[in-house]
PDB file of C-alpha atoms in Angstrom:
ATOM      1  CA  MET A   1       9.529 -16.545  19.411  1.00  0.00           C
ATOM      2  CA  ALA A   2       8.247 -12.927  19.741  1.00  0.00           C
ATOM      3  CA  ASP A   3       5.808 -11.275  16.804  1.00  0.00           C
ATOM      4  CA  SER A   4       7.674  -8.261  15.257  1.00  0.00           C
ATOM      5  CA  LYS A   5       4.514  -7.114  14.107  1.00  0.00           C
ATOM      6  CA  ARG A   6       2.645  -7.220  17.482  1.00  0.00           C
ATOM      7  CA  SER A   7       1.811  -3.465  18.474  1.00  0.00           C
ATOM      8  CA  ARG A   8       2.495  -2.445  21.698  1.00  0.00           C
ATOM      9  CA  PRO A   9       0.790  -4.164  24.476  1.00  0.00           C
ATOM     10  CA  SER A  10      -1.293  -1.292  27.103  1.00  0.00           C
ATOM     11  CA  ALA A  11       0.161  -0.670  30.675  1.00  0.00           C
ATOM     12  CA  ALA A  12      -2.657  -2.924  31.578  1.00  0.00           C
ATOM     13  CA  GLY A  13      -2.149  -6.130  30.071  1.00  0.00           C
ATOM     14  CA  ARG A  14       2.250  -5.662  30.308  1.00  0.00           C
ATOM     15  CA  GLY A  15       1.114  -5.489  33.904  1.00  0.00           C
ATOM     16  CA  THR A  16      -1.058  -8.775  33.980  1.00  0.00           C
ATOM     17  CA  ARG A  17       1.168 -11.002  31.270  1.00  0.00           C
ATOM     18  CA  LYS A  18       2.599 -14.240  33.156  1.00  0.00           C
ATOM     19  CA  SER A  19       6.007 -16.221  32.477  1.00  0.00           C
ATOM     20  CA  ALA A  20       6.281 -19.089  31.367  1.00  0.00           C
ATOM     21  CA  THR A  21       7.117 -20.588  34.311  1.00  0.00           C
ATOM     22  CA  GLN A  22       3.821 -19.148  36.023  1.00  0.00           C
ATOM     23  CA  LYS A  23       1.707 -20.787  33.420  1.00  0.00           C
ATOM     24  CA  TRP A  24       2.924 -23.898  33.711  1.00  0.00           C
ATOM     25  CA  GLU A  25       3.062 -23.603  38.020  1.00  0.00           C
ATOM     26  CA  GLU A  26      -1.022 -22.917  37.268  1.00  0.00           C
ATOM     27  CA  ALA A  27      -1.654 -25.605  34.327  1.00  0.00           C
ATOM     28  CA  ALA A  28      -0.126 -28.377  36.356  1.00  0.00           C
ATOM     29  CA  SER A  29      -2.391 -26.955  39.785  1.00  0.00           C
ATOM     30  CA  HIS A  30      -5.720 -26.954  38.155  1.00  0.00           C
ATOM     31  CA  ARG A  31      -6.270 -30.813  38.084  1.00  0.00           C
ATOM     32  CA  HIS A  32      -9.616 -31.989  38.862  1.00  0.00           C
ATOM     33  CA  ARG A  33     -10.368 -33.260  42.564  1.00  0.00           C
ATOM     34  CA  ASP A  34     -11.893 -36.513  41.147  1.00  0.00           C
ATOM     35  CA  GLU A  35      -8.178 -37.192  39.377  1.00  0.00           C
ATOM     36  CA  PRO A  36      -7.257 -40.987  40.260  1.00  0.00           C
ATOM     37  CA  ALA A  37      -4.105 -40.600  42.554  1.00  0.00           C
ATOM     38  CA  ALA A  38      -2.160 -42.141  40.365  1.00  0.00           C
ATOM     39  CA  HIS A  39      -2.553 -39.427  38.138  1.00  0.00           C
ATOM     40  CA  ALA A  40      -1.987 -36.441  39.487  1.00  0.00           C
ATOM     41  CA  GLY A  41       1.097 -35.805  39.697  1.00  0.00           C
ATOM     42  CA  GLY A  42       1.983 -37.245  36.077  1.00  0.00           C
ATOM     43  CA  GLN A  43      -0.011 -37.117  32.874  1.00  0.00           C
ATOM     44  CA  ALA A  44      -2.307 -34.926  34.190  1.00  0.00           C
ATOM     45  CA  ARG A  45       0.730 -32.510  34.800  1.00  0.00           C
ATOM     46  CA  HIS A  46       1.637 -33.482  31.467  1.00  0.00           C
ATOM     47  CA  ASP A  47      -2.141 -32.835  29.886  1.00  0.00           C
ATOM     48  CA  THR A  48      -2.952 -29.293  31.833  1.00  0.00           C
ATOM     49  CA  ALA A  49       0.062 -28.013  30.989  1.00  0.00           C
ATOM     50  CA  ALA A  50      -0.145 -28.652  27.329  1.00  0.00           C
ATOM     51  CA  GLN A  51      -3.827 -28.096  26.778  1.00  0.00           C
ATOM     52  CA  ALA A  52      -2.093 -24.250  28.384  1.00  0.00           C
ATOM     53  CA  GLY A  53       0.436 -24.337  25.919  1.00  0.00           C
ATOM     54  CA  ILE A  54       3.608 -24.827  28.113  1.00  0.00           C
ATOM     55  CA  GLY A  55       6.084 -27.020  28.327  1.00  0.00           C
ATOM     56  CA  PRO A  56       9.609 -27.332  30.108  1.00  0.00           C
ATOM     57  CA  ASP A  57      11.276 -26.393  26.704  1.00  0.00           C
ATOM     58  CA  ASP A  58       9.536 -22.955  27.113  1.00  0.00           C
ATOM     59  CA  VAL A  59      10.392 -23.017  30.618  1.00  0.00           C
ATOM     60  CA  ARG A  60      14.365 -23.405  30.342  1.00  0.00           C
ATOM     61  CA  ARG A  61      14.752 -21.071  27.562  1.00  0.00           C
ATOM     62  CA  GLU A  62      12.814 -18.540  29.487  1.00  0.00           C
ATOM     63  CA  THR A  63      15.928 -18.758  31.773  1.00  0.00           C
ATOM     64  CA  PHE A  64      18.138 -17.679  28.944  1.00  0.00           C
ATOM     65  CA  LEU A  65      15.942 -14.947  28.259  1.00  0.00           C
ATOM     66  CA  ARG A  66      15.601 -13.014  31.467  1.00  0.00           C
ATOM     67  CA  THR A  67      14.889  -9.466  31.931  1.00  0.00           C
ATOM     68  CA  ARG A  68      15.740  -6.339  33.982  1.00  0.00           C
ATOM     69  CA  ASP A  69      12.937  -3.855  33.932  1.00  0.00           C
ATOM     70  CA  GLY A  70      11.506  -5.108  30.428  1.00  0.00           C
ATOM     71  CA  VAL A  71      14.978  -5.263  29.205  1.00  0.00           C
ATOM     72  CA  PHE A  72      17.019  -8.132  27.762  1.00  0.00           C
ATOM     73  CA  TYR A  73      19.364  -9.466  31.142  1.00  0.00           C
ATOM     74  CA  PRO A  74      20.364 -12.529  31.367  1.00  0.00           C
ATOM     75  CA  SER A  75      22.205 -12.368  34.068  1.00  0.00           C
ATOM     76  CA  GLY A  76      24.869 -15.167  34.871  1.00  0.00           C
ATOM     77  CA  TYR A  77      25.068 -15.922  31.317  1.00  0.00           C
ATOM     78  CA  ALA A  78      27.318 -14.853  28.422  1.00  0.00           C
ATOM     79  CA  VAL A  79      26.016 -13.831  25.252  1.00  0.00           C
ATOM     80  CA  LEU A  80      28.233 -13.896  21.714  1.00  0.00           C
ATOM     81  CA  GLY A  81      26.614 -13.183  18.452  1.00  0.00           C
ATOM     82  CA  LEU A  82      28.336 -15.040  15.230  1.00  0.00           C
ATOM     83  CA  ALA A  83      27.377 -16.123  11.124  1.00  0.00           C
ATOM     84  CA  PRO A  84      24.601 -19.242  12.366  1.00  0.00           C
ATOM     85  CA  ASP A  85      27.276 -22.016  10.939  1.00  0.00           C
ATOM     86  CA  ASP A  86      29.789 -20.809  13.806  1.00  0.00           C
ATOM     87  CA  ALA A  87      27.550 -20.546  16.328  1.00  0.00           C
ATOM     88  CA  ALA A  88      26.339 -24.284  16.458  1.00  0.00           C
ATOM     89  CA  ALA A  89      29.863 -24.848  15.616  1.00  0.00           C
ATOM     90  CA  LEU A  90      31.082 -23.344  18.723  1.00  0.00           C
ATOM     91  CA  ARG A  91      28.301 -24.776  20.504  1.00  0.00           C
ATOM     92  CA  ASP A  92      29.316 -28.264  19.782  1.00  0.00           C
ATOM     93  CA  ALA A  93      32.953 -26.798  20.897  1.00  0.00           C
ATOM     94  CA  LEU A  94      32.017 -25.407  24.494  1.00  0.00           C
ATOM     95  CA  VAL A  95      29.893 -28.985  24.698  1.00  0.00           C
ATOM     96  CA  ALA A  96      33.321 -30.622  24.250  1.00  0.00           C
ATOM     97  CA  ALA A  97      35.375 -28.253  26.261  1.00  0.00           C
ATOM     98  CA  ASP A  98      32.790 -29.705  29.184  1.00  0.00           C
ATOM     99  CA  PHE A  99      30.140 -27.587  28.972  1.00  0.00           C
ATOM    100  CA  ALA A 100      27.029 -29.109  29.735  1.00  0.00           C
ATOM    101  CA  GLY A 101      24.532 -28.690  26.784  1.00  0.00           C
ATOM    102  CA  ASP A 102      21.723 -27.848  28.815  1.00  0.00           C
ATOM    103  CA  ASP A 103      23.626 -24.464  29.565  1.00  0.00           C
ATOM    104  CA  THR A 104      23.493 -23.612  26.232  1.00  0.00           C
ATOM    105  CA  LEU A 105      20.799 -21.674  24.039  1.00  0.00           C
ATOM    106  CA  LEU A 106      21.195 -21.247  20.170  1.00  0.00           C
ATOM    107  CA  LEU A 107      18.668 -18.348  19.030  1.00  0.00           C
ATOM    108  CA  ALA A 108      18.580 -18.260  14.690  1.00  0.00           C
ATOM    109  CA  PRO A 109      18.755 -14.691  13.358  1.00  0.00           C
ATOM    110  CA  ASP A 110      15.215 -13.874  13.546  1.00  0.00           C
ATOM    111  CA  GLU A 111      14.539 -15.168  17.093  1.00  0.00           C
ATOM    112  CA  ALA A 112      17.218 -13.047  18.016  1.00  0.00           C
ATOM    113  CA  ALA A 113      15.939 -10.043  16.337  1.00  0.00           C
ATOM    114  CA  ALA A 114      12.396 -10.390  18.126  1.00  0.00           C
ATOM    115  CA  VAL A 115      13.836 -10.874  21.580  1.00  0.00           C
ATOM    116  CA  MET A 116      15.647  -7.576  20.855  1.00  0.00           C
ATOM    117  CA  ARG A 117      13.040  -5.813  19.633  1.00  0.00           C
ATOM    118  CA  GLU A 118       9.785  -7.151  22.400  1.00  0.00           C
ATOM    119  CA  THR A 119      13.545  -5.363  25.083  1.00  0.00           C
ATOM    120  CA  ASP A 120      12.894  -2.208  22.969  1.00  0.00           C
ATOM    121  CA  ARG A 121       8.759  -2.174  23.505  1.00  0.00           C
ATOM    122  CA  GLU A 122       9.034  -3.060  26.879  1.00  0.00           C
ATOM    123  CA  ALA A 123      11.678  -0.929  28.060  1.00  0.00           C
ATOM    124  CA  GLY A 124      11.038   0.620  31.784  1.00  0.00           C
ATOM    125  CA  VAL A 125      12.033   4.372  32.247  1.00  0.00           C
ATOM    126  CA  LEU A 126      14.741   3.507  34.399  1.00  0.00           C
ATOM    127  CA  ALA A 127      15.992   0.984  31.938  1.00  0.00           C
ATOM    128  CA  ARG A 128      15.803   3.827  29.150  1.00  0.00           C
ATOM    129  CA  ILE A 129      17.361   6.276  31.549  1.00  0.00           C
ATOM    130  CA  VAL A 130      20.485   4.136  32.338  1.00  0.00           C
ATOM    131  CA  GLY A 131      20.826   2.919  28.880  1.00  0.00           C
ATOM    132  CA  ALA A 132      23.956   0.791  28.298  1.00  0.00           C
ATOM    133  CA  GLU A 133      21.901  -2.237  28.257  1.00  0.00           C
ATOM    134  CA  ILE A 134      19.051  -1.066  25.318  1.00  0.00           C
ATOM    135  CA  ARG A 135      21.926   0.755  23.183  1.00  0.00           C
ATOM    136  CA  ASN A 136      23.507  -3.047  24.049  1.00  0.00           C
ATOM    137  CA  ALA A 137      19.978  -4.655  22.507  1.00  0.00           C
ATOM    138  CA  ARG A 138      19.697  -2.349  19.452  1.00  0.00           C
ATOM    139  CA  VAL A 139      23.330  -3.123  18.502  1.00  0.00           C
ATOM    140  CA  MET A 140      22.500  -7.488  18.846  1.00  0.00           C
ATOM    141  CA  ARG A 141      19.261  -6.515  17.457  1.00  0.00           C
ATOM    142  CA  GLN A 142      21.628  -4.457  14.275  1.00  0.00           C
ATOM    143  CA  LEU A 143      23.990  -8.134  14.502  1.00  0.00           C
ATOM    144  CA  ALA A 144      20.774 -10.372  14.144  1.00  0.00           C
ATOM    145  CA  GLU A 145      19.232  -8.072  11.436  1.00  0.00           C
ATOM    146  CA  ASP A 146      21.779  -8.346   9.665  1.00  0.00           C
ATOM    147  CA  GLY A 147      21.978 -12.503   9.566  1.00  0.00           C
ATOM    148  CA  ALA A 148      24.376 -13.120  13.098  1.00  0.00           C
ATOM    149  CA  ALA A 149      22.639 -16.183  15.466  1.00  0.00           C
ATOM    150  CA  PHE A 150      23.275 -15.813  18.849  1.00  0.00           C
ATOM    151  CA  LEU A 151      24.876 -17.981  21.025  1.00  0.00           C
ATOM    152  CA  ILE A 152      23.934 -17.814  24.707  1.00  0.00           C
ATOM    153  CA  VAL A 153      25.973 -19.362  27.778  1.00  0.00           C
ATOM    154  CA  ARG A 154      25.765 -20.028  30.951  1.00  0.00           C
ATOM    155  CA  VAL A 155      29.235 -18.484  33.062  1.00  0.00           C
ATOM    156  CA  PRO A 156      29.213 -19.424  36.477  1.00  0.00           C
ATOM    157  CA  ASP A 157      32.415 -18.224  37.337  1.00  0.00           C
ATOM    158  CA  ASP A 158      35.641 -16.674  36.159  1.00  0.00           C
ATOM    159  CA  ASP A 159      37.453 -20.192  34.925  1.00  0.00           C
ATOM    160  CA  ALA A 160      34.051 -21.084  32.538  1.00  0.00           C
ATOM    161  CA  GLU A 161      34.213 -17.386  31.014  1.00  0.00           C
ATOM    162  CA  ARG A 162      38.586 -17.624  30.302  1.00  0.00           C
ATOM    163  CA  SER A 163      37.450 -21.346  28.495  1.00  0.00           C
ATOM    164  CA  LEU A 164      34.532 -19.899  26.512  1.00  0.00           C
ATOM    165  CA  VAL A 165      36.819 -17.129  25.190  1.00  0.00           C
ATOM    166  CA  ALA A 166      39.155 -19.237  24.349  1.00  0.00           C
ATOM    167  CA  THR A 167      37.281 -21.178  22.543  1.00  0.00           C
ATOM    168  CA  ALA A 168      35.506 -19.004  20.903  1.00  0.00           C
ATOM    169  CA  ARG A 169      38.849 -17.250  19.518  1.00  0.00           C
ATOM    170  CA  ARG A 170      38.387 -19.531  16.797  1.00  0.00           C
ATOM    171  CA  TRP A 171      35.348 -18.157  14.951  1.00  0.00           C
ATOM    172  CA  ARG A 172      34.542 -14.711  14.229  1.00  0.00           C
ATOM    173  CA  VAL A 173      32.488 -12.723  17.089  1.00  0.00           C
ATOM    174  CA  ARG A 174      30.583  -9.508  16.323  1.00  0.00           C
ATOM    175  CA  LYS A 175      29.756  -9.134  20.093  1.00  0.00           C
ATOM    176  CA  ALA A 176      30.484 -10.729  23.012  1.00  0.00           C
ATOM    177  CA  LEU A 177      28.545  -9.498  26.532  1.00  0.00           C
ATOM    178  CA  ARG A 178      28.768 -11.573  30.091  1.00  0.00           C
ATOM    179  CA  TYR A 179      25.850 -10.664  32.187  1.00  0.00           C
ATOM    180  CA  HIS A 180      26.504  -9.785  36.084  1.00  0.00           C
ATOM    181  CA  THR A 181      24.133  -8.955  38.756  1.00  0.00           C
ATOM    182  CA  LEU A 182      25.374  -5.663  38.804  1.00  0.00           C
ATOM    183  CA  ALA A 183      27.641  -5.289  35.134  1.00  0.00           C
ATOM    184  CA  VAL A 184      27.408  -6.077  31.773  1.00  0.00           C
ATOM    185  CA  GLU A 185      31.359  -6.875  30.576  1.00  0.00           C
ATOM    186  CA  GLU A 186      32.521  -6.992  27.031  1.00  0.00           C
ATOM    187  CA  LEU A 187      34.542 -10.183  26.734  1.00  0.00           C
ATOM    188  CA  ARG A 188      38.154  -9.615  25.127  1.00  0.00           C
ATOM    189  CA  VAL A 189      37.109 -11.716  22.137  1.00  0.00           C
ATOM    190  CA  GLY A 190      36.132 -10.390  18.650  1.00  0.00           C
ATOM    191  CA  VAL A 191      35.583  -7.043  17.200  1.00  0.00           C
ATOM    192  CA  GLU A 192      32.619  -4.837  18.236  1.00  0.00           C
ATOM    193  CA  GLU A 193      30.428  -4.553  15.160  1.00  0.00           C
ATOM    194  CA  VAL A 194      27.507  -1.758  14.482  1.00  0.00           C
ATOM    195  CA  PRO A 195      26.132  -2.278  11.186  1.00  0.00           C
ATOM    196  CA  GLY A 196      23.496  -0.131  11.558  1.00  0.00           C
ATOM    197  CA  ASP A 197      23.482   3.375  13.065  1.00  0.00           C
ATOM    198  CA  SER A 198      25.092   3.193  16.341  1.00  0.00           C
ATOM    199  CA  PRO A 199      23.577   3.463  19.434  1.00  0.00           C
ATOM    200  CA  TYR A 200      26.659   4.967  21.092  1.00  0.00           C
ATOM    201  CA  GLY A 201      27.823   8.608  21.729  1.00  0.00           C
ATOM    202  CA  VAL A 202      30.363  10.225  19.695  1.00  0.00           C
ATOM    203  CA  ASN A 203      33.259   9.532  22.190  1.00  0.00           C
ATOM    204  CA  GLU A 204      31.498   6.356  23.873  1.00  0.00           C
ATOM    205  CA  VAL A 205      33.822   3.626  22.423  1.00  0.00           C
ATOM    206  CA  LEU A 206      34.697   0.601  23.797  1.00  0.00           C
ATOM    207  CA  ARG A 207      37.792   0.157  24.989  1.00  0.00           C
ATOM    208  CA  SER A 208      38.092  -3.412  26.203  1.00  0.00           C
ATOM    209  CA  LYS A 209      38.832  -4.707  22.369  1.00  0.00           C
ATOM    210  CA  PRO A 210      39.256  -3.160  18.852  1.00  0.00           C
ATOM    211  CA  THR A 211      35.964  -1.933  17.941  1.00  0.00           C
ATOM    212  CA  GLU A 212      33.443  -0.551  14.794  1.00  0.00           C
ATOM    213  CA  ALA A 213      30.668   1.540  16.664  1.00  0.00           C
ATOM    214  CA  ARG A 214      33.001   4.705  16.080  1.00  0.00           C
ATOM    215  CA  LEU A 215      32.363   4.542  12.214  1.00  0.00           C
ATOM    216  CA  LYS A 216      28.009   5.085  12.475  1.00  0.00           C
ATOM    217  CA  PRO A 217      27.283   7.404  15.082  1.00  0.00           C
ATOM    218  CA  GLU A 218      23.728   8.054  15.685  1.00  0.00           C
ATOM    219  CA  ARG A 219      21.987   9.951  13.663  1.00  0.00           C
ATOM    220  CA  GLY A 220      22.372  13.381  14.216  1.00  0.00           C
ATOM    221  CA  ALA A 221      24.489  12.855  16.896  1.00  0.00           C
ATOM    222  CA  ALA A 222      27.874  13.467  14.646  1.00  0.00           C
ATOM    223  CA  ASP A 223      26.166  17.514  14.069  1.00  0.00           C
ATOM    224  CA  ARG A 224      25.640  18.175  17.482  1.00  0.00           C
ATOM    225  CA  PRO A 225      27.920  21.137  18.809  1.00  0.00           C
ATOM    226  CA  ARG A 226      30.691  20.555  20.660  1.00  0.00           C
ATOM    227  CA  GLY A 227      32.332  22.907  23.532  1.00  0.00           C
ATOM    228  CA  ARG A 228      29.171  24.085  23.849  1.00  0.00           C
ATOM    229  CA  LYS A 229      27.034  24.053  27.884  1.00  0.00           C
TER     230      LYS A 229
END
C-alpha cells in the first residue's frame, strides 16, 4: 500500500522505479551459479524473491492497479465503489455468477485512497492536460476517504459487463467505471457521488446515469464569469 505521507519522488527516482513484475523477474534470475540443479527453478526462486520482498500476490495485484502515464488506468477491468461490507458481498455474488475469484481484487478504503493519491502525484503532463482519468481518480479518492471500498473486476467483454451490472444493482454503488483500451465508460449502475469539491467543470455532468456531481463544483468554478471570452 502506498504511503500517503511520502514526498513526491524526483524525476530521476521516477525514471528508475521498477514494477513488482520486474523485481520478481530480477530476483528469480539472481541465483548463484553453483546452486544444485534441483533447486534452481524451485526453492531458489522462492528464496531470492522473498529476500527481495516480492511475491506472486504482488505481481497479481499490479495487474489490477495498472497505470497509464502515471494515472490509475486498469484497462480491461471495471472499478466499483461501495461500502466495504457491500463490496465483499458483491465479490461473493460475482463468484457465484461464474466470475473467477482471481479476477477480482478488493481494496479497503485506506488502500484505495492511497492508490488514488499516488495517481495525483505521478500523473504525467499529457494526463493532466486530457484530465478525464485524473478527475475520475480524484472522485474515487474522495469516496475512499469517505469510507468506500473499491472492487476491481476483470471484464473481458460486454457479456461480462452485463452480468456485472445486473449483479451489482443489488447494492448501493457510489461509482462504477469500465476501463477500455482507449476510453473510460460510466456503467449504468448506482449514482455518481462526489463527497467533496467536484473536479468536474460547471457544465460537465455525467449523462449516463443520475448524478450528484453538480452539487459541489470545483472551488472557484461557480464564480467564473460566463459568456465572456
